[in-house]
């Protein structure tokens, strides 16, 4: 697609307030493919004012009509899925099959789920002599990451629209072209002017201006825990609502009764998906001592199938590539054993990192505690179930995880004791209606399904 040279504000593409631009680079070949405007506080203010002006009308729109607009948006995204996939591949580097199935496909499912929810959700309840109304929070500032550029947008914008909120979106500077496609889709779907607005640019400028704006009622942010902490502090100072989906260091717990080969192979696939750039990736594989070396051998064989440039794409930029390679070097320094991959770049061009598996990892190592955000798996040994639980819960994060056992009931019993927001049992499938979000420093609030919609609602009770 051809990049827009303006901002989408109040239902139209408008010139940016400043002249600075941001380069969009294809991480697979390191070539500049586009430039987009670097938004300023002035651009953000214009977008927020447009959203504020549109809010009363959109909030008063009957839920069935809001549902129809979201349904139309779903249809536009479905119709343009090939263009979306190609755009994601160009600016994120994701292999095209991954872009088609996940990056373009999942947002259609999520948008469809909110079209249905908007039409059926109980925005009014009766409790004794009180009527409780669930009303839209107001203007939402949505700040989204680059790793799932369309999914993260839809996971915020669709429930906000369903609730009756209006939105200003600041997407990640690495993947703004997908956000521009989404803005086009909202226009094609017939959203009223000002209900959705887009400002591209850098986080410390446009993102900060959006988080700080006095007329933004809720900030929904997905990204690093460090930036989430800053946004939370800013919002707290203004007594402003926040929803924060942050980092993760998820445990893939393989209990002694589990099918080891299946658990290891699915676990490796989970981390290699999207080049490891997934906050919920199961980057810590926990295996009992008796079967540990067998699991290590299985993991090394499994990761060999993930060839950089074919099944595994590059990381998003040079900074991220250097960061992940630095963690691999750190793991070696700490005494972990490399059984696949390593710090050397696998290709001469592109921001690729070798898919890497570490064995002999201990819980206190940096590679077992800190989010790497690349195709790196650490395999840890546990002595018994209590030890496995201690290791699984032994980080500051609590976003996701997995448990494998011969019987679902055994895995569920273990998962109920994990300090984490979402756990897949024996390879449970993705569910767009299941709430997603974390415990501890993995965030505040939930996305997807009814719980995701509730983030954008506030409660009023009338007694009579």
GROMACS .gro file of C-alpha atoms in nm:
model
  464
    1UNK     CA    1   0.000   0.000   0.000
    2UNK     CA    2   0.100   0.363  -0.042
    3UNK     CA    3   0.154   0.535   0.289
    4UNK     CA    4  -0.064   0.831   0.382
    5UNK     CA    5   0.127   1.151   0.449
    6UNK     CA    6  -0.123   1.280   0.704
    7UNK     CA    7  -0.323   1.187   1.012
    8UNK     CA    8  -0.672   1.040   1.013
    9UNK     CA    9  -0.866   1.285   1.232
   10UNK     CA   10  -1.238   1.363   1.239
   11UNK     CA   11  -1.318   1.130   0.949
   12UNK     CA   12  -1.060   1.269   0.704
   13UNK     CA   13  -0.689   1.251   0.626
   14UNK     CA   14  -0.535   1.580   0.738
   15UNK     CA   15  -0.184   1.721   0.705
   16UNK     CA   16   0.035   1.670   1.008
   17UNK     CA   17   0.118   1.967   1.227
   18UNK     CA   18   0.492   1.917   1.178
   19UNK     CA   19   0.719   1.811   0.895
   20UNK     CA   20   0.918   1.533   1.061
   21UNK     CA   21   0.863   1.177   0.940
   22UNK     CA   22   0.937   0.825   1.059
   23UNK     CA   23   1.103   0.568   0.834
   24UNK     CA   24   0.932   0.234   0.788
   25UNK     CA   25   1.190  -0.039   0.729
   26UNK     CA   26   1.139  -0.391   0.600
   27UNK     CA   27   1.331  -0.597   0.860
   28UNK     CA   28   1.386  -0.884   0.617
   29UNK     CA   29   1.602  -0.680   0.377
   30UNK     CA   30   1.669  -0.362   0.581
   31UNK     CA   31   1.524  -0.141   0.307
   32UNK     CA   32   1.315   0.171   0.373
   33UNK     CA   33   0.969   0.107   0.229
   34UNK     CA   34   0.779   0.418   0.340
   35UNK     CA   35   0.769   0.731   0.552
   36UNK     CA   36   0.482   0.838   0.777
   37UNK     CA   37   0.430   1.161   0.969
   38UNK     CA   38   0.585   1.193   1.315
   39UNK     CA   39   0.291   1.318   1.516
   40UNK     CA   40   0.323   1.600   1.766
   41UNK     CA   41   0.128   1.706   2.073
   42UNK     CA   42  -0.066   1.937   1.841
   43UNK     CA   43  -0.175   1.642   1.625
   44UNK     CA   44  -0.277   1.447   1.934
   45UNK     CA   45  -0.477   1.741   2.065
   46UNK     CA   46  -0.664   1.771   1.735
   47UNK     CA   47  -0.744   1.400   1.738
   48UNK     CA   48  -0.862   1.405   2.100
   49UNK     CA   49  -1.083   1.706   2.033
   50UNK     CA   50  -1.237   1.524   1.736
   51UNK     CA   51  -1.298   1.217   1.950
   52UNK     CA   52  -1.451   1.426   2.228
   53UNK     CA   53  -1.685   1.598   1.983
   54UNK     CA   54  -1.799   1.264   1.842
   55UNK     CA   55  -1.845   1.097   2.180
   56UNK     CA   56  -2.198   1.212   2.277
   57UNK     CA   57  -2.347   1.097   1.948
   58UNK     CA   58  -2.167   0.762   1.942
   59UNK     CA   59  -2.245   0.692   2.308
   60UNK     CA   60  -2.614   0.758   2.240
   61UNK     CA   61  -2.617   0.530   1.935
   62UNK     CA   62  -2.821   0.217   2.014
   63UNK     CA   63  -2.601  -0.089   2.075
   64UNK     CA   64  -2.755  -0.268   1.779
   65UNK     CA   65  -2.639   0.010   1.547
   66UNK     CA   66  -2.292   0.009   1.700
   67UNK     CA   67  -2.288  -0.367   1.646
   68UNK     CA   68  -2.378  -0.319   1.281
   69UNK     CA   69  -2.086  -0.078   1.229
   70UNK     CA   70  -1.843  -0.318   1.397
   71UNK     CA   71  -1.982  -0.598   1.183
   72UNK     CA   72  -1.922  -0.387   0.874
   73UNK     CA   73  -1.566  -0.324   0.992
   74UNK     CA   74  -1.515  -0.699   1.031
   75UNK     CA   75  -1.636  -0.751   0.675
   76UNK     CA   76  -1.398  -0.488   0.537
   77UNK     CA   77  -1.104  -0.644   0.721
   78UNK     CA   78  -1.199  -0.986   0.586
   79UNK     CA   79  -1.225  -0.853   0.232
   80UNK     CA   80  -0.884  -0.686   0.255
   81UNK     CA   81  -0.706  -0.971   0.431
   82UNK     CA   82  -0.456  -1.030   0.149
   83UNK     CA   83  -0.353  -0.665   0.144
   84UNK     CA   84  -0.328  -0.666   0.523
   85UNK     CA   85  -0.111  -0.978   0.523
   86UNK     CA   86   0.123  -0.838   0.261
   87UNK     CA   87   0.155  -0.511   0.454
   88UNK     CA   88   0.233  -0.688   0.782
   89UNK     CA   89   0.495  -0.901   0.607
   90UNK     CA   90   0.654  -0.590   0.456
   91UNK     CA   91   0.683  -0.389   0.778
   92UNK     CA   92   0.713  -0.663   1.044
   93UNK     CA   93   0.893  -0.932   0.844
   94UNK     CA   94   0.649  -1.208   0.935
   95UNK     CA   95   0.648  -1.497   0.684
   96UNK     CA   96   0.345  -1.455   0.458
   97UNK     CA   97   0.160  -1.771   0.575
   98UNK     CA   98   0.186  -1.644   0.934
   99UNK     CA   99   0.063  -1.301   0.825
  100UNK     CA  100  -0.232  -1.452   0.642
  101UNK     CA  101  -0.342  -1.692   0.914
  102UNK     CA  102  -0.269  -1.493   1.230
  103UNK     CA  103  -0.202  -1.126   1.160
  104UNK     CA  104  -0.487  -1.088   0.912
  105UNK     CA  105  -0.712  -1.373   1.026
  106UNK     CA  106  -0.737  -1.335   1.404
  107UNK     CA  107  -0.850  -0.968   1.396
  108UNK     CA  108  -1.148  -1.069   1.183
  109UNK     CA  109  -1.250  -1.320   1.451
  110UNK     CA  110  -1.206  -1.064   1.728
  111UNK     CA  111  -1.399  -0.792   1.545
  112UNK     CA  112  -1.677  -1.041   1.478
  113UNK     CA  113  -1.694  -1.136   1.845
  114UNK     CA  114  -1.749  -0.772   1.941
  115UNK     CA  115  -2.011  -0.721   1.673
  116UNK     CA  116  -2.205  -1.000   1.844
  117UNK     CA  117  -2.133  -0.878   2.197
  118UNK     CA  118  -2.239  -0.522   2.123
  119UNK     CA  119  -2.580  -0.652   2.017
  120UNK     CA  120  -2.634  -0.887   2.312
  121UNK     CA  121  -2.448  -0.735   2.609
  122UNK     CA  122  -2.660  -0.632   2.909
  123UNK     CA  123  -2.584  -0.260   2.938
  124UNK     CA  124  -2.866  -0.229   3.192
  125UNK     CA  125  -2.929  -0.449   3.498
  126UNK     CA  126  -3.186  -0.457   3.777
  127UNK     CA  127  -3.075  -0.531   4.135
  128UNK     CA  128  -3.347  -0.498   4.399
  129UNK     CA  129  -3.470  -0.140   4.393
  130UNK     CA  130  -3.173  -0.026   4.178
  131UNK     CA  131  -3.121  -0.006   3.804
  132UNK     CA  132  -2.755  -0.029   3.710
  133UNK     CA  133  -2.640   0.127   3.384
  134UNK     CA  134  -2.308   0.034   3.224
  135UNK     CA  135  -2.199   0.341   3.033
  136UNK     CA  136  -1.900   0.419   2.809
  137UNK     CA  137  -1.593   0.562   2.983
  138UNK     CA  138  -1.546   0.833   2.720
  139UNK     CA  139  -1.245   0.905   2.500
  140UNK     CA  140  -0.992   0.620   2.483
  141UNK     CA  141  -0.624   0.667   2.406
  142UNK     CA  142  -0.503   0.338   2.255
  143UNK     CA  143  -0.128   0.281   2.229
  144UNK     CA  144  -0.040  -0.041   2.047
  145UNK     CA  145   0.280  -0.241   1.985
  146UNK     CA  146   0.443  -0.366   1.668
  147UNK     CA  147   0.446  -0.742   1.729
  148UNK     CA  148   0.080  -0.803   1.636
  149UNK     CA  149   0.003  -0.473   1.467
  150UNK     CA  150  -0.358  -0.533   1.360
  151UNK     CA  151  -0.468  -0.775   1.632
  152UNK     CA  152  -0.364  -0.536   1.907
  153UNK     CA  153  -0.550  -0.251   1.739
  154UNK     CA  154  -0.870  -0.449   1.698
  155UNK     CA  155  -0.847  -0.592   2.052
  156UNK     CA  156  -0.865  -0.234   2.184
  157UNK     CA  157  -1.072  -0.045   1.929
  158UNK     CA  158  -1.350  -0.301   1.877
  159UNK     CA  159  -1.453  -0.329   2.246
  160UNK     CA  160  -1.417   0.046   2.291
  161UNK     CA  161  -1.655   0.104   2.000
  162UNK     CA  162  -1.892  -0.163   2.130
  163UNK     CA  163  -1.903   0.014   2.466
  164UNK     CA  164  -1.984   0.347   2.302
  165UNK     CA  165  -1.639   0.506   2.344
  166UNK     CA  166  -1.449   0.704   2.083
  167UNK     CA  167  -1.083   0.634   2.017
  168UNK     CA  168  -0.750   0.796   1.935
  169UNK     CA  169  -0.493   0.539   1.825
  170UNK     CA  170  -0.116   0.582   1.841
  171UNK     CA  171   0.037   0.270   1.680
  172UNK     CA  172   0.397   0.156   1.711
  173UNK     CA  173   0.633   0.350   1.486
  174UNK     CA  174   0.771   0.027   1.334
  175UNK     CA  175   0.434  -0.086   1.193
  176UNK     CA  176   0.224   0.222   1.108
  177UNK     CA  177   0.116   0.107   0.761
  178UNK     CA  178  -0.112  -0.160   0.905
  179UNK     CA  179  -0.270   0.106   1.128
  180UNK     CA  180  -0.331   0.326   0.825
  181UNK     CA  181  -0.504   0.033   0.653
  182UNK     CA  182  -0.723  -0.004   0.962
  183UNK     CA  183  -0.816   0.365   0.947
  184UNK     CA  184  -0.920   0.318   0.585
  185UNK     CA  185  -1.130   0.020   0.692
  186UNK     CA  186  -1.314   0.222   0.959
  187UNK     CA  187  -1.401   0.481   0.696
  188UNK     CA  188  -1.517   0.214   0.451
  189UNK     CA  189  -1.727   0.056   0.727
  190UNK     CA  190  -1.913   0.381   0.780
  191UNK     CA  191  -1.800   0.482   1.128
  192UNK     CA  192  -1.912   0.839   1.200
  193UNK     CA  193  -1.646   1.109   1.176
  194UNK     CA  194  -1.435   1.139   1.489
  195UNK     CA  195  -1.531   0.803   1.638
  196UNK     CA  196  -1.192   0.664   1.535
  197UNK     CA  197  -0.880   0.877   1.490
  198UNK     CA  198  -0.519   0.790   1.408
  199UNK     CA  199  -0.196   0.971   1.495
  200UNK     CA  200   0.131   0.808   1.387
  201UNK     CA  201   0.465   0.893   1.543
  202UNK     CA  202   0.709   0.818   1.822
  203UNK     CA  203   0.615   0.693   2.166
  204UNK     CA  204   0.801   0.955   2.369
  205UNK     CA  205   0.629   1.233   2.174
  206UNK     CA  206   0.287   1.132   2.038
  207UNK     CA  207   0.236   0.843   2.281
  208UNK     CA  208   0.324   1.052   2.583
  209UNK     CA  209   0.106   1.339   2.467
  210UNK     CA  210  -0.187   1.100   2.433
  211UNK     CA  211  -0.133   0.943   2.776
  212UNK     CA  212  -0.106   1.286   2.938
  213UNK     CA  213  -0.396   1.456   2.757
  214UNK     CA  214  -0.649   1.589   3.006
  215UNK     CA  215  -0.945   1.497   2.783
  216UNK     CA  216  -0.852   1.128   2.750
  217UNK     CA  217  -1.056   0.925   2.997
  218UNK     CA  218  -0.882   0.588   2.965
  219UNK     CA  219  -0.543   0.483   2.832
  220UNK     CA  220  -0.512   0.130   2.696
  221UNK     CA  221  -0.150   0.033   2.641
  222UNK     CA  222   0.021  -0.285   2.527
  223UNK     CA  223   0.399  -0.301   2.544
  224UNK     CA  224   0.689  -0.329   2.784
  225UNK     CA  225   0.646  -0.332   3.159
  226UNK     CA  226   0.887  -0.037   3.187
  227UNK     CA  227   0.676   0.188   2.964
  228UNK     CA  228   0.356   0.056   3.122
  229UNK     CA  229   0.487   0.164   3.461
  230UNK     CA  230   0.539   0.519   3.327
  231UNK     CA  231   0.192   0.532   3.174
  232UNK     CA  232   0.038   0.399   3.494
  233UNK     CA  233   0.214   0.671   3.695
  234UNK     CA  234   0.098   0.940   3.453
  235UNK     CA  235  -0.260   0.816   3.459
  236UNK     CA  236  -0.254   0.778   3.836
  237UNK     CA  237  -0.158   1.142   3.876
  238UNK     CA  238  -0.465   1.241   3.680
  239UNK     CA  239  -0.693   0.976   3.840
  240UNK     CA  240  -0.739   0.832   3.493
  241UNK     CA  241  -0.837   0.474   3.405
  242UNK     CA  242  -0.571   0.249   3.254
  243UNK     CA  243  -0.560  -0.095   3.095
  244UNK     CA  244  -0.206  -0.233   3.069
  245UNK     CA  245  -0.107  -0.551   2.886
  246UNK     CA  246   0.264  -0.585   2.953
  247UNK     CA  247   0.551  -0.834   2.955
  248UNK     CA  248   0.564  -1.204   3.020
  249UNK     CA  249   0.797  -1.494   3.098
  250UNK     CA  250   0.549  -1.777   3.065
  251UNK     CA  251   0.613  -2.131   3.188
  252UNK     CA  252   0.541  -2.440   2.982
  253UNK     CA  253   0.505  -2.700   3.257
  254UNK     CA  254   0.536  -3.061   3.140
  255UNK     CA  255   0.422  -3.290   3.421
  256UNK     CA  256   0.569  -3.645   3.444
  257UNK     CA  257   0.254  -3.810   3.305
  258UNK     CA  258   0.242  -3.593   2.992
  259UNK     CA  259   0.312  -3.695   2.632
  260UNK     CA  260   0.663  -3.550   2.630
  261UNK     CA  261   0.719  -3.540   2.255
  262UNK     CA  262   0.392  -3.358   2.190
  263UNK     CA  263   0.445  -3.110   2.473
  264UNK     CA  264   0.798  -3.026   2.362
  265UNK     CA  265   0.711  -2.991   1.994
  266UNK     CA  266   0.409  -2.770   2.059
  267UNK     CA  267   0.611  -2.569   2.309
  268UNK     CA  268   0.888  -2.501   2.057
  269UNK     CA  269   0.633  -2.405   1.793
  270UNK     CA  270   0.469  -2.165   2.038
  271UNK     CA  271   0.794  -1.974   2.095
  272UNK     CA  272   0.908  -1.974   1.732
  273UNK     CA  273   0.576  -1.828   1.617
  274UNK     CA  274   0.619  -1.461   1.522
  275UNK     CA  275   0.996  -1.504   1.572
  276UNK     CA  276   0.945  -1.522   1.946
  277UNK     CA  277   0.803  -1.171   1.952
  278UNK     CA  278   0.499  -1.267   2.159
  279UNK     CA  279   0.447  -1.149   2.515
  280UNK     CA  280   0.262  -1.468   2.607
  281UNK     CA  281   0.519  -1.709   2.454
  282UNK     CA  282   0.607  -2.013   2.668
  283UNK     CA  283   0.975  -1.928   2.686
  284UNK     CA  284   1.048  -2.139   2.998
  285UNK     CA  285   1.004  -2.512   2.947
  286UNK     CA  286   0.988  -2.701   3.279
  287UNK     CA  287   1.062  -3.075   3.269
  288UNK     CA  288   1.102  -3.334   3.546
  289UNK     CA  289   1.457  -3.450   3.619
  290UNK     CA  290   1.401  -3.808   3.500
  291UNK     CA  291   1.304  -3.702   3.146
  292UNK     CA  292   1.509  -3.384   3.124
  293UNK     CA  293   1.777  -3.493   2.877
  294UNK     CA  294   1.516  -3.657   2.655
  295UNK     CA  295   1.327  -3.327   2.645
  296UNK     CA  296   1.646  -3.139   2.559
  297UNK     CA  297   1.712  -3.370   2.265
  298UNK     CA  298   1.353  -3.339   2.145
  299UNK     CA  299   1.369  -2.960   2.166
  300UNK     CA  300   1.694  -2.942   1.972
  301UNK     CA  301   1.548  -3.160   1.697
  302UNK     CA  302   1.225  -2.960   1.688
  303UNK     CA  303   1.389  -2.619   1.661
  304UNK     CA  304   1.604  -2.734   1.367
  305UNK     CA  305   1.289  -2.725   1.153
  306UNK     CA  306   1.255  -2.350   1.204
  307UNK     CA  307   1.483  -2.208   0.938
  308UNK     CA  308   1.546  -1.831   0.943
  309UNK     CA  309   1.415  -1.668   0.630
  310UNK     CA  310   1.168  -1.950   0.574
  311UNK     CA  311   0.963  -2.054   0.877
  312UNK     CA  312   1.109  -1.788   1.106
  313UNK     CA  313   1.113  -1.422   1.012
  314UNK     CA  314   1.348  -1.147   1.130
  315UNK     CA  315   1.309  -0.943   1.443
  316UNK     CA  316   1.144  -0.607   1.394
  317UNK     CA  317   1.454  -0.385   1.393
  318UNK     CA  318   1.829  -0.375   1.451
  319UNK     CA  319   1.789  -0.271   1.815
  320UNK     CA  320   1.571  -0.571   1.890
  321UNK     CA  321   1.812  -0.802   1.708
  322UNK     CA  322   2.104  -0.675   1.915
  323UNK     CA  323   1.902  -0.705   2.235
  324UNK     CA  324   1.810  -1.070   2.175
  325UNK     CA  325   2.162  -1.167   2.067
  326UNK     CA  326   2.285  -0.997   2.383
  327UNK     CA  327   2.058  -1.218   2.593
  328UNK     CA  328   2.191  -1.529   2.418
  329UNK     CA  329   2.545  -1.419   2.500
  330UNK     CA  330   2.435  -1.351   2.857
  331UNK     CA  331   2.293  -1.702   2.888
  332UNK     CA  332   2.624  -1.849   2.777
  333UNK     CA  333   2.810  -1.631   3.027
  334UNK     CA  334   2.576  -1.750   3.303
  335UNK     CA  335   2.664  -2.112   3.230
  336UNK     CA  336   2.362  -2.230   3.032
  337UNK     CA  337   2.430  -2.491   2.763
  338UNK     CA  338   2.343  -2.404   2.401
  339UNK     CA  339   2.192  -2.709   2.233
  340UNK     CA  340   2.066  -2.527   1.925
  341UNK     CA  341   2.133  -2.187   1.772
  342UNK     CA  342   2.355  -1.929   1.935
  343UNK     CA  343   2.437  -1.559   1.911
  344UNK     CA  344   2.573  -1.558   1.555
  345UNK     CA  345   2.347  -1.397   1.293
  346UNK     CA  346   2.216  -1.672   1.063
  347UNK     CA  347   2.185  -1.450   0.754
  348UNK     CA  348   2.396  -1.164   0.623
  349UNK     CA  349   2.098  -0.938   0.555
  350UNK     CA  350   1.794  -0.880   0.770
  351UNK     CA  351   1.746  -0.860   1.145
  352UNK     CA  352   1.748  -1.236   1.197
  353UNK     CA  353   1.843  -1.426   1.511
  354UNK     CA  354   1.914  -1.799   1.520
  355UNK     CA  355   1.636  -1.997   1.692
  356UNK     CA  356   1.808  -2.095   2.017
  357UNK     CA  357   1.752  -2.357   2.286
  358UNK     CA  358   1.929  -2.344   2.621
  359UNK     CA  359   1.965  -2.638   2.859
  360UNK     CA  360   2.101  -2.642   3.215
  361UNK     CA  361   1.914  -2.320   3.288
  362UNK     CA  362   1.861  -2.237   3.654
  363UNK     CA  363   1.573  -2.020   3.779
  364UNK     CA  364   1.790  -1.726   3.887
  365UNK     CA  365   1.955  -1.676   3.546
  366UNK     CA  366   1.861  -1.364   3.349
  367UNK     CA  367   1.742  -1.579   3.058
  368UNK     CA  368   1.496  -1.744   3.300
  369UNK     CA  369   1.379  -1.422   3.462
  370UNK     CA  370   1.373  -1.148   3.198
  371UNK     CA  371   1.164  -1.115   2.884
  372UNK     CA  372   1.387  -1.173   2.582
  373UNK     CA  373   1.126  -1.129   2.308
  374UNK     CA  374   1.296  -1.346   2.051
  375UNK     CA  375   1.316  -1.711   1.939
  376UNK     CA  376   1.486  -1.834   2.256
  377UNK     CA  377   1.372  -2.121   2.479
  378UNK     CA  378   1.514  -2.201   2.823
  379UNK     CA  379   1.468  -2.557   2.954
  380UNK     CA  380   1.463  -2.587   3.333
  381UNK     CA  381   1.469  -2.901   3.548
  382UNK     CA  382   1.238  -2.961   3.845
  383UNK     CA  383   1.250  -3.231   4.111
  384UNK     CA  384   0.882  -3.265   4.202
  385UNK     CA  385   0.550  -3.087   4.151
  386UNK     CA  386   0.609  -2.840   4.435
  387UNK     CA  387   0.944  -2.747   4.280
  388UNK     CA  388   0.780  -2.704   3.940
  389UNK     CA  389   0.521  -2.468   4.089
  390UNK     CA  390   0.790  -2.268   4.268
  391UNK     CA  391   0.983  -2.221   3.944
  392UNK     CA  392   0.673  -2.145   3.737
  393UNK     CA  393   0.565  -1.872   3.980
  394UNK     CA  394   0.917  -1.746   4.041
  395UNK     CA  395   0.925  -1.437   3.819
  396UNK     CA  396   0.774  -1.089   3.838
  397UNK     CA  397   0.549  -1.179   3.544
  398UNK     CA  398   0.222  -1.369   3.521
  399UNK     CA  399   0.074  -1.336   3.174
  400UNK     CA  400   0.027  -1.685   3.031
  401UNK     CA  401   0.149  -2.043   3.045
  402UNK     CA  402   0.079  -2.405   2.963
  403UNK     CA  403   0.043  -2.730   3.155
  404UNK     CA  404   0.065  -3.081   3.008
  405UNK     CA  405  -0.048  -3.403   3.178
  406UNK     CA  406  -0.205  -3.738   3.087
  407UNK     CA  407  -0.542  -3.616   3.215
  408UNK     CA  408  -0.689  -3.267   3.186
  409UNK     CA  409  -0.793  -3.276   3.552
  410UNK     CA  410  -0.433  -3.320   3.665
  411UNK     CA  411  -0.318  -3.028   3.449
  412UNK     CA  412  -0.608  -2.809   3.566
  413UNK     CA  413  -0.524  -2.874   3.931
  414UNK     CA  414  -0.169  -2.751   3.870
  415UNK     CA  415  -0.278  -2.456   3.655
  416UNK     CA  416  -0.515  -2.331   3.926
  417UNK     CA  417  -0.210  -2.274   4.148
  418UNK     CA  418  -0.015  -2.078   3.888
  419UNK     CA  419   0.006  -1.700   3.932
  420UNK     CA  420  -0.084  -1.618   3.575
  421UNK     CA  421  -0.376  -1.484   3.377
  422UNK     CA  422  -0.420  -1.748   3.107
  423UNK     CA  423  -0.311  -2.112   3.091
  424UNK     CA  424  -0.349  -2.355   2.801
  425UNK     CA  425  -0.427  -2.710   2.911
  426UNK     CA  426  -0.279  -2.986   2.695
  427UNK     CA  427  -0.255  -2.756   2.395
  428UNK     CA  428  -0.589  -2.578   2.434
  429UNK     CA  429  -0.689  -2.373   2.130
  430UNK     CA  430  -0.702  -1.992   2.111
  431UNK     CA  431  -1.042  -1.857   2.212
  432UNK     CA  432  -1.125  -1.496   2.112
  433UNK     CA  433  -1.388  -1.484   2.389
  434UNK     CA  434  -1.148  -1.578   2.671
  435UNK     CA  435  -1.013  -1.286   2.875
  436UNK     CA  436  -0.644  -1.217   2.820
  437UNK     CA  437  -0.423  -1.030   3.065
  438UNK     CA  438  -0.179  -1.074   3.346
  439UNK     CA  439  -0.105  -1.105   3.713
  440UNK     CA  440   0.175  -0.915   3.889
  441UNK     CA  441   0.388  -0.699   3.657
  442UNK     CA  442   0.225  -0.841   3.345
  443UNK     CA  443  -0.044  -0.580   3.362
  444UNK     CA  444  -0.377  -0.446   3.476
  445UNK     CA  445  -0.709  -0.533   3.314
  446UNK     CA  446  -0.819  -0.779   3.047
  447UNK     CA  447  -0.869  -0.788   2.671
  448UNK     CA  448  -1.105  -0.998   2.457
  449UNK     CA  449  -1.457  -1.118   2.523
  450UNK     CA  450  -1.696  -0.971   2.779
  451UNK     CA  451  -1.412  -0.894   3.019
  452UNK     CA  452  -1.242  -0.689   2.749
  453UNK     CA  453  -1.562  -0.495   2.685
  454UNK     CA  454  -1.603  -0.425   3.058
  455UNK     CA  455  -1.270  -0.234   3.060
  456UNK     CA  456  -1.437   0.044   2.860
  457UNK     CA  457  -1.750   0.075   3.076
  458UNK     CA  458  -1.825   0.260   3.396
  459UNK     CA  459  -2.111   0.191   3.635
  460UNK     CA  460  -2.403   0.411   3.739
  461UNK     CA  461  -2.678   0.299   3.974
  462UNK     CA  462  -3.022   0.459   4.021
  463UNK     CA  463  -3.231   0.373   4.327
  464UNK     CA  464  -3.609   0.404   4.316
   0.00000   0.00000   0.00000
